[in-house]
Amino acid sequence: MNDLTQTDPELAELWNNFISKEVQPHSNLNAKTRYLLLLAAHVATQSPEEFRLILNRALDDSVSPIEIKEAVYQTIPYAGMAKAYDFLLLTNRILSERGVKLPLAAQSTTTTNTRLEQGIRTQQEIFGTEHIDTMRANAPEELKHIQDYLSANCFGDYYTRTGLDIKTRELLTFATLASLGGTEAQMRAHVQGNLNVGNNRQLLLDAVTQLLPFIGYPRSLNAIAAINDITSKQ
């Protein structure tokens, strides 16, 4: 919004006031978590200029390059590489300009031989062994490869990485889904996943509150509806 102070001063003022005086104070999220959520949201909404501003602020506020890169990586299985790719390039460019040596330290904990097994185990830890075993067993024959992709790629390749803990990754997944829109079924599943790993209702509501100015009211209200739907059954 920096450029708008000259061309659209009224909008810039009301936007900055809304963020700094209303939205940011209405949350118990720490600064690091807020930055990571916003970075994921800006990948999902394809907003490179705001992403650049938030990334630089995050680095200035001691969020590590590894945490930032892992937050972007975590969006890939949900937003898709087509949306994430340019943001990876932008992240690398900013890190290089700041003197960060690339590539960063490796964070992968799986191999081609272990990613499926460890991915299934991670799914079971988040969603419950019975649920995952039933889901995989009931998959139609022509869709079993999708279940394997979900286990090995989404969870085995990404969730098992170090750099961010499982609670943060699951919260980032929810933020990405909320920001994409049209993901109500997946949001409900990951509201439950967040609750299962220890991210409570208030944390999820705090996350949506911080996302709202950037993703808009309809997507925010849909995310809140998903939270309400799942937490009302607890």
PDB file of C-alpha atoms in Angstrom:
ATOM      1  CA  MET A   1       0.000   0.000   0.000  1.00  0.00           C
ATOM      2  CA  ASN A   2       3.029   2.304   0.125  1.00  0.00           C
ATOM      3  CA  ASP A   3       2.529   3.639  -3.430  1.00  0.00           C
ATOM      4  CA  LEU A   4      -1.100   4.528  -2.696  1.00  0.00           C
ATOM      5  CA  THR A   5      -0.166   7.184  -0.161  1.00  0.00           C
ATOM      6  CA  GLN A   6       0.530   9.526  -3.075  1.00  0.00           C
ATOM      7  CA  THR A   7      -2.169   8.488  -5.539  1.00  0.00           C
ATOM      8  CA  ASP A   8      -4.954   7.323  -3.207  1.00  0.00           C
ATOM      9  CA  PRO A   9      -4.258   8.946   0.165  1.00  0.00           C
ATOM     10  CA  GLU A  10      -7.767   8.457   1.567  1.00  0.00           C
ATOM     11  CA  LEU A  11      -7.766   4.749   0.774  1.00  0.00           C
ATOM     12  CA  ALA A  12      -4.237   4.331   2.127  1.00  0.00           C
ATOM     13  CA  GLU A  13      -5.203   6.042   5.378  1.00  0.00           C
ATOM     14  CA  LEU A  14      -8.374   4.034   5.980  1.00  0.00           C
ATOM     15  CA  TRP A  15      -6.581   0.793   5.050  1.00  0.00           C
ATOM     16  CA  ASN A  16      -3.643   1.458   7.361  1.00  0.00           C
ATOM     17  CA  ASN A  17      -5.951   2.529  10.185  1.00  0.00           C
ATOM     18  CA  PHE A  18      -8.075  -0.594   9.786  1.00  0.00           C
ATOM     19  CA  ILE A  19      -5.034  -2.878   9.875  1.00  0.00           C
ATOM     20  CA  SER A  20      -3.057  -1.175  12.637  1.00  0.00           C
ATOM     21  CA  LYS A  21      -5.849   0.029  14.935  1.00  0.00           C
ATOM     22  CA  GLU A  22      -8.507  -2.656  14.568  1.00  0.00           C
ATOM     23  CA  VAL A  23      -7.286  -5.906  13.014  1.00  0.00           C
ATOM     24  CA  GLN A  24      -3.792  -6.378  14.433  1.00  0.00           C
ATOM     25  CA  PRO A  25      -4.767  -5.598  18.056  1.00  0.00           C
ATOM     26  CA  HIS A  26      -7.692  -8.059  17.851  1.00  0.00           C
ATOM     27  CA  SER A  27      -5.542 -11.172  18.012  1.00  0.00           C
ATOM     28  CA  ASN A  28      -3.322 -13.180  20.306  1.00  0.00           C
ATOM     29  CA  LEU A  29      -1.198 -14.459  17.416  1.00  0.00           C
ATOM     30  CA  ASN A  30       2.498 -13.809  17.779  1.00  0.00           C
ATOM     31  CA  ALA A  31       4.160 -11.728  15.080  1.00  0.00           C
ATOM     32  CA  LYS A  32       5.910 -14.690  13.452  1.00  0.00           C
ATOM     33  CA  THR A  33       2.714 -16.684  13.045  1.00  0.00           C
ATOM     34  CA  ARG A  34       0.896 -13.668  11.629  1.00  0.00           C
ATOM     35  CA  TYR A  35       3.612 -13.063   9.046  1.00  0.00           C
ATOM     36  CA  LEU A  36       3.649 -16.704   7.960  1.00  0.00           C
ATOM     37  CA  LEU A  37      -0.141 -16.809   7.619  1.00  0.00           C
ATOM     38  CA  LEU A  38      -0.143 -13.645   5.534  1.00  0.00           C
ATOM     39  CA  LEU A  39       2.608 -14.942   3.275  1.00  0.00           C
ATOM     40  CA  ALA A  40       0.595 -18.107   2.614  1.00  0.00           C
ATOM     41  CA  ALA A  41      -2.535 -16.050   1.969  1.00  0.00           C
ATOM     42  CA  HIS A  42      -0.754 -13.845  -0.543  1.00  0.00           C
ATOM     43  CA  VAL A  43       0.476 -16.873  -2.453  1.00  0.00           C
ATOM     44  CA  ALA A  44      -3.093 -18.184  -2.589  1.00  0.00           C
ATOM     45  CA  THR A  45      -4.506 -14.813  -3.687  1.00  0.00           C
ATOM     46  CA  GLN A  46      -1.638 -14.165  -6.119  1.00  0.00           C
ATOM     47  CA  SER A  47      -0.640 -10.801  -4.628  1.00  0.00           C
ATOM     48  CA  PRO A  48       3.113 -10.330  -5.242  1.00  0.00           C
ATOM     49  CA  GLU A  49       3.495  -6.675  -4.241  1.00  0.00           C
ATOM     50  CA  GLU A  50       1.953  -7.127  -0.799  1.00  0.00           C
ATOM     51  CA  PHE A  51       3.831 -10.427  -0.466  1.00  0.00           C
ATOM     52  CA  ARG A  52       7.088  -8.549  -1.032  1.00  0.00           C
ATOM     53  CA  LEU A  53       6.248  -5.979   1.648  1.00  0.00           C
ATOM     54  CA  ILE A  54       5.232  -8.614   4.191  1.00  0.00           C
ATOM     55  CA  LEU A  55       8.274 -10.769   3.438  1.00  0.00           C
ATOM     56  CA  ASN A  56      10.647  -7.879   4.038  1.00  0.00           C
ATOM     57  CA  ARG A  57       8.866  -6.952   7.264  1.00  0.00           C
ATOM     58  CA  ALA A  58       9.028 -10.562   8.422  1.00  0.00           C
ATOM     59  CA  LEU A  59      12.777 -10.699   7.808  1.00  0.00           C
ATOM     60  CA  ASP A  60      13.217  -7.369   9.603  1.00  0.00           C
ATOM     61  CA  ASP A  61      11.255  -8.837  12.528  1.00  0.00           C
ATOM     62  CA  SER A  62      13.560 -11.884  12.827  1.00  0.00           C
ATOM     63  CA  VAL A  63      11.469 -14.490  11.039  1.00  0.00           C
ATOM     64  CA  SER A  64      14.092 -16.847   9.630  1.00  0.00           C
ATOM     65  CA  PRO A  65      14.610 -17.522   5.918  1.00  0.00           C
ATOM     66  CA  ILE A  66      13.931 -21.215   6.533  1.00  0.00           C
ATOM     67  CA  GLU A  67      10.581 -20.479   8.192  1.00  0.00           C
ATOM     68  CA  ILE A  68       9.631 -18.201   5.317  1.00  0.00           C
ATOM     69  CA  LYS A  69      10.617 -20.679   2.622  1.00  0.00           C
ATOM     70  CA  GLU A  70       8.817 -23.503   4.426  1.00  0.00           C
ATOM     71  CA  ALA A  71       5.645 -21.395   4.653  1.00  0.00           C
ATOM     72  CA  VAL A  72       5.739 -20.918   0.887  1.00  0.00           C
ATOM     73  CA  TYR A  73       6.498 -24.613   0.335  1.00  0.00           C
ATOM     74  CA  GLN A  74       3.504 -25.534   2.505  1.00  0.00           C
ATOM     75  CA  THR A  75       1.143 -23.769   0.091  1.00  0.00           C
ATOM     76  CA  ILE A  76       2.221 -25.915  -2.871  1.00  0.00           C
ATOM     77  CA  PRO A  77       0.077 -29.038  -2.287  1.00  0.00           C
ATOM     78  CA  TYR A  78      -2.998 -26.853  -1.706  1.00  0.00           C
ATOM     79  CA  ALA A  79      -2.616 -23.841  -4.003  1.00  0.00           C
ATOM     80  CA  GLY A  80      -0.549 -25.735  -6.580  1.00  0.00           C
ATOM     81  CA  MET A  81       2.908 -25.080  -7.977  1.00  0.00           C
ATOM     82  CA  ALA A  82       1.424 -22.874 -10.704  1.00  0.00           C
ATOM     83  CA  LYS A  83       0.467 -20.348  -8.022  1.00  0.00           C
ATOM     84  CA  ALA A  84       3.513 -20.823  -5.796  1.00  0.00           C
ATOM     85  CA  TYR A  85       6.312 -20.820  -8.375  1.00  0.00           C
ATOM     86  CA  ASP A  86       6.613 -17.080  -8.969  1.00  0.00           C
ATOM     87  CA  PHE A  87       6.490 -16.471  -5.217  1.00  0.00           C
ATOM     88  CA  LEU A  88       9.371 -18.887  -4.699  1.00  0.00           C
ATOM     89  CA  LEU A  89      11.364 -16.929  -7.274  1.00  0.00           C
ATOM     90  CA  LEU A  90      10.426 -13.657  -5.577  1.00  0.00           C
ATOM     91  CA  THR A  91      11.387 -15.045  -2.163  1.00  0.00           C
ATOM     92  CA  ASN A  92      14.740 -16.237  -3.482  1.00  0.00           C
ATOM     93  CA  ARG A  93      15.401 -12.861  -5.075  1.00  0.00           C
ATOM     94  CA  ILE A  94      14.689 -10.983  -1.848  1.00  0.00           C
ATOM     95  CA  LEU A  95      16.779 -13.379   0.231  1.00  0.00           C
ATOM     96  CA  SER A  96      19.686 -13.079  -2.203  1.00  0.00           C
ATOM     97  CA  GLU A  97      19.453  -9.281  -2.136  1.00  0.00           C
ATOM     98  CA  ARG A  98      19.768  -9.483   1.643  1.00  0.00           C
ATOM     99  CA  GLY A  99      22.877 -11.629   1.419  1.00  0.00           C
ATOM    100  CA  VAL A 100      21.274 -14.943   2.355  1.00  0.00           C
ATOM    101  CA  LYS A 101      23.161 -17.828   0.764  1.00  0.00           C
ATOM    102  CA  LEU A 102      20.999 -20.207  -1.237  1.00  0.00           C
ATOM    103  CA  PRO A 103      20.109 -23.005  -1.162  1.00  0.00           C
ATOM    104  CA  LEU A 104      19.146 -23.030   2.494  1.00  0.00           C
ATOM    105  CA  ALA A 105      19.870 -26.025   4.712  1.00  0.00           C
ATOM    106  CA  ALA A 106      17.898 -29.111   3.692  1.00  0.00           C
ATOM    107  CA  GLN A 107      14.731 -29.762   5.723  1.00  0.00           C
ATOM    108  CA  SER A 108      13.492 -33.010   4.176  1.00  0.00           C
ATOM    109  CA  THR A 109      13.207 -36.020   6.493  1.00  0.00           C
ATOM    110  CA  THR A 110      11.931 -38.588   3.982  1.00  0.00           C
ATOM    111  CA  THR A 111      13.326 -40.478   1.011  1.00  0.00           C
ATOM    112  CA  THR A 112      11.669 -41.881  -2.091  1.00  0.00           C
ATOM    113  CA  ASN A 113      11.421 -45.175  -0.211  1.00  0.00           C
ATOM    114  CA  THR A 114       9.935 -43.791   3.027  1.00  0.00           C
ATOM    115  CA  ARG A 115       7.728 -40.877   1.947  1.00  0.00           C
ATOM    116  CA  LEU A 116       4.538 -42.934   1.552  1.00  0.00           C
ATOM    117  CA  GLU A 117       4.872 -44.728   4.877  1.00  0.00           C
ATOM    118  CA  GLN A 118       5.808 -41.566   6.761  1.00  0.00           C
ATOM    119  CA  GLY A 119       3.109 -39.606   4.992  1.00  0.00           C
ATOM    120  CA  ILE A 120       0.450 -42.096   6.064  1.00  0.00           C
ATOM    121  CA  ARG A 121       1.795 -41.983   9.599  1.00  0.00           C
ATOM    122  CA  THR A 122       1.600 -38.182   9.599  1.00  0.00           C
ATOM    123  CA  GLN A 123      -1.973 -38.268   8.293  1.00  0.00           C
ATOM    124  CA  GLN A 124      -2.861 -40.711  11.060  1.00  0.00           C
ATOM    125  CA  GLU A 125      -1.292 -38.449  13.677  1.00  0.00           C
ATOM    126  CA  ILE A 126      -3.362 -35.491  12.464  1.00  0.00           C
ATOM    127  CA  PHE A 127      -6.683 -37.088  11.520  1.00  0.00           C
ATOM    128  CA  GLY A 128      -6.689 -40.386  13.408  1.00  0.00           C
ATOM    129  CA  THR A 129      -5.570 -43.859  12.378  1.00  0.00           C
ATOM    130  CA  GLU A 130      -9.068 -45.261  11.893  1.00  0.00           C
ATOM    131  CA  HIS A 131     -10.169 -42.343   9.707  1.00  0.00           C
ATOM    132  CA  ILE A 132      -7.137 -42.522   7.413  1.00  0.00           C
ATOM    133  CA  ASP A 133      -7.154 -46.315   7.169  1.00  0.00           C
ATOM    134  CA  THR A 134     -10.861 -46.274   6.281  1.00  0.00           C
ATOM    135  CA  MET A 135     -10.415 -43.502   3.719  1.00  0.00           C
ATOM    136  CA  ARG A 136      -7.605 -45.369   1.992  1.00  0.00           C
ATOM    137  CA  ALA A 137      -9.380 -48.742   2.115  1.00  0.00           C
ATOM    138  CA  ASN A 138     -12.641 -47.326   0.716  1.00  0.00           C
ATOM    139  CA  ALA A 139     -11.051 -45.494  -2.200  1.00  0.00           C
ATOM    140  CA  PRO A 140     -12.286 -46.836  -5.572  1.00  0.00           C
ATOM    141  CA  GLU A 141      -9.656 -48.780  -7.480  1.00  0.00           C
ATOM    142  CA  GLU A 142      -9.334 -46.071 -10.133  1.00  0.00           C
ATOM    143  CA  LEU A 143      -8.657 -43.455  -7.419  1.00  0.00           C
ATOM    144  CA  LYS A 144      -6.236 -45.323  -5.174  1.00  0.00           C
ATOM    145  CA  HIS A 145      -3.330 -43.536  -6.835  1.00  0.00           C
ATOM    146  CA  ILE A 146      -4.797 -40.202  -5.671  1.00  0.00           C
ATOM    147  CA  GLN A 147      -4.826 -41.472  -2.088  1.00  0.00           C
ATOM    148  CA  ASP A 148      -1.198 -42.499  -2.490  1.00  0.00           C
ATOM    149  CA  TYR A 149      -0.321 -39.078  -3.926  1.00  0.00           C
ATOM    150  CA  LEU A 150      -2.059 -37.407  -0.998  1.00  0.00           C
ATOM    151  CA  SER A 151      -0.184 -39.529   1.521  1.00  0.00           C
ATOM    152  CA  ALA A 152       3.251 -39.561  -0.118  1.00  0.00           C
ATOM    153  CA  ASN A 153       3.343 -36.109  -1.692  1.00  0.00           C
ATOM    154  CA  CYS A 154       1.138 -33.794   0.367  1.00  0.00           C
ATOM    155  CA  PHE A 155       2.026 -35.306   3.733  1.00  0.00           C
ATOM    156  CA  GLY A 156       5.188 -37.331   3.110  1.00  0.00           C
ATOM    157  CA  ASP A 157       6.984 -34.657   1.100  1.00  0.00           C
ATOM    158  CA  TYR A 158       5.760 -31.515   2.891  1.00  0.00           C
ATOM    159  CA  TYR A 159       4.300 -32.092   6.362  1.00  0.00           C
ATOM    160  CA  THR A 160       7.285 -34.182   7.439  1.00  0.00           C
ATOM    161  CA  ARG A 161       9.789 -31.424   6.735  1.00  0.00           C
ATOM    162  CA  THR A 162      11.569 -29.631   9.550  1.00  0.00           C
ATOM    163  CA  GLY A 163      11.710 -25.830   9.768  1.00  0.00           C
ATOM    164  CA  LEU A 164       8.088 -25.534  10.917  1.00  0.00           C
ATOM    165  CA  ASP A 165       6.258 -27.711  13.427  1.00  0.00           C
ATOM    166  CA  ILE A 166       3.123 -29.664  12.587  1.00  0.00           C
ATOM    167  CA  LYS A 167       0.813 -27.193  14.354  1.00  0.00           C
ATOM    168  CA  THR A 168       2.138 -24.330  12.256  1.00  0.00           C
ATOM    169  CA  ARG A 169       1.910 -26.328   9.034  1.00  0.00           C
ATOM    170  CA  GLU A 170      -1.687 -27.298   9.731  1.00  0.00           C
ATOM    171  CA  LEU A 171      -2.592 -23.679  10.514  1.00  0.00           C
ATOM    172  CA  LEU A 172      -0.913 -22.554   7.277  1.00  0.00           C
ATOM    173  CA  THR A 173      -2.908 -25.152   5.377  1.00  0.00           C
ATOM    174  CA  PHE A 174      -6.139 -23.769   6.804  1.00  0.00           C
ATOM    175  CA  ALA A 175      -5.064 -20.221   5.907  1.00  0.00           C
ATOM    176  CA  THR A 176      -4.221 -21.267   2.358  1.00  0.00           C
ATOM    177  CA  LEU A 177      -7.559 -23.018   1.902  1.00  0.00           C
ATOM    178  CA  ALA A 178      -9.469 -20.055   3.320  1.00  0.00           C
ATOM    179  CA  SER A 179      -7.625 -17.679   1.004  1.00  0.00           C
ATOM    180  CA  LEU A 180      -8.230 -19.787  -2.105  1.00  0.00           C
ATOM    181  CA  GLY A 181     -11.998 -19.866  -1.702  1.00  0.00           C
ATOM    182  CA  GLY A 182     -14.247 -22.677  -2.894  1.00  0.00           C
ATOM    183  CA  THR A 183     -12.618 -25.140  -0.503  1.00  0.00           C
ATOM    184  CA  GLU A 184     -15.336 -25.551   2.102  1.00  0.00           C
ATOM    185  CA  ALA A 185     -15.078 -29.350   2.379  1.00  0.00           C
ATOM    186  CA  GLN A 186     -11.302 -29.193   2.738  1.00  0.00           C
ATOM    187  CA  MET A 187     -11.547 -26.344   5.245  1.00  0.00           C
ATOM    188  CA  ARG A 188     -13.848 -28.372   7.464  1.00  0.00           C
ATOM    189  CA  ALA A 189     -11.429 -31.301   7.326  1.00  0.00           C
ATOM    190  CA  HIS A 190      -8.528 -29.082   8.287  1.00  0.00           C
ATOM    191  CA  VAL A 191     -10.454 -27.320  11.039  1.00  0.00           C
ATOM    192  CA  GLN A 192     -10.698 -30.783  12.571  1.00  0.00           C
ATOM    193  CA  GLY A 193      -7.032 -31.393  11.802  1.00  0.00           C
ATOM    194  CA  ASN A 194      -6.084 -28.170  13.553  1.00  0.00           C
ATOM    195  CA  LEU A 195      -8.138 -29.075  16.603  1.00  0.00           C
ATOM    196  CA  ASN A 196      -6.532 -32.516  16.661  1.00  0.00           C
ATOM    197  CA  VAL A 197      -2.984 -31.095  16.734  1.00  0.00           C
ATOM    198  CA  GLY A 198      -3.815 -28.545  19.444  1.00  0.00           C
ATOM    199  CA  ASN A 199      -4.804 -25.415  17.523  1.00  0.00           C
ATOM    200  CA  ASN A 200      -8.029 -24.376  19.228  1.00  0.00           C
ATOM    201  CA  ARG A 201     -11.113 -22.523  17.974  1.00  0.00           C
ATOM    202  CA  GLN A 202      -9.852 -19.141  19.184  1.00  0.00           C
ATOM    203  CA  LEU A 203      -6.557 -19.552  17.343  1.00  0.00           C
ATOM    204  CA  LEU A 204      -8.413 -20.356  14.126  1.00  0.00           C
ATOM    205  CA  LEU A 205     -10.664 -17.323  14.583  1.00  0.00           C
ATOM    206  CA  ASP A 206      -7.616 -15.153  15.260  1.00  0.00           C
ATOM    207  CA  ALA A 207      -6.074 -16.434  12.036  1.00  0.00           C
ATOM    208  CA  VAL A 208      -9.177 -15.586  10.012  1.00  0.00           C
ATOM    209  CA  THR A 209      -9.309 -12.141  11.612  1.00  0.00           C
ATOM    210  CA  GLN A 210      -5.782 -11.389  10.408  1.00  0.00           C
ATOM    211  CA  LEU A 211      -6.539 -12.725   6.931  1.00  0.00           C
ATOM    212  CA  LEU A 212      -9.838 -10.882   6.499  1.00  0.00           C
ATOM    213  CA  PRO A 213      -8.542  -7.551   5.125  1.00  0.00           C
ATOM    214  CA  PHE A 214      -6.522  -9.399   2.493  1.00  0.00           C
ATOM    215  CA  ILE A 215      -8.911 -12.171   1.414  1.00  0.00           C
ATOM    216  CA  GLY A 216     -12.199 -10.281   1.820  1.00  0.00           C
ATOM    217  CA  TYR A 217     -15.380 -10.851   3.780  1.00  0.00           C
ATOM    218  CA  PRO A 218     -16.976 -13.685   1.739  1.00  0.00           C
ATOM    219  CA  ARG A 219     -13.986 -16.024   2.067  1.00  0.00           C
ATOM    220  CA  SER A 220     -13.487 -15.034   5.698  1.00  0.00           C
ATOM    221  CA  LEU A 221     -17.127 -15.730   6.529  1.00  0.00           C
ATOM    222  CA  ASN A 222     -16.907 -19.097   4.774  1.00  0.00           C
ATOM    223  CA  ALA A 223     -13.862 -19.941   6.890  1.00  0.00           C
ATOM    224  CA  ILE A 224     -15.714 -18.919  10.059  1.00  0.00           C
ATOM    225  CA  ALA A 225     -18.675 -21.072   9.003  1.00  0.00           C
ATOM    226  CA  ALA A 226     -16.325 -24.052   8.664  1.00  0.00           C
ATOM    227  CA  ILE A 227     -14.902 -23.366  12.129  1.00  0.00           C
ATOM    228  CA  ASN A 228     -18.399 -23.074  13.610  1.00  0.00           C
ATOM    229  CA  ASP A 229     -19.595 -26.229  11.867  1.00  0.00           C
ATOM    230  CA  ILE A 230     -16.804 -28.403  13.238  1.00  0.00           C
ATOM    231  CA  THR A 231     -16.403 -26.885  16.701  1.00  0.00           C
ATOM    232  CA  SER A 232     -20.155 -27.078  17.361  1.00  0.00           C
ATOM    233  CA  LYS A 233     -19.818 -30.866  17.196  1.00  0.00           C
ATOM    234  CA  GLN A 234     -16.967 -31.113  19.710  1.00  0.00           C
TER     235      GLN A 234
END
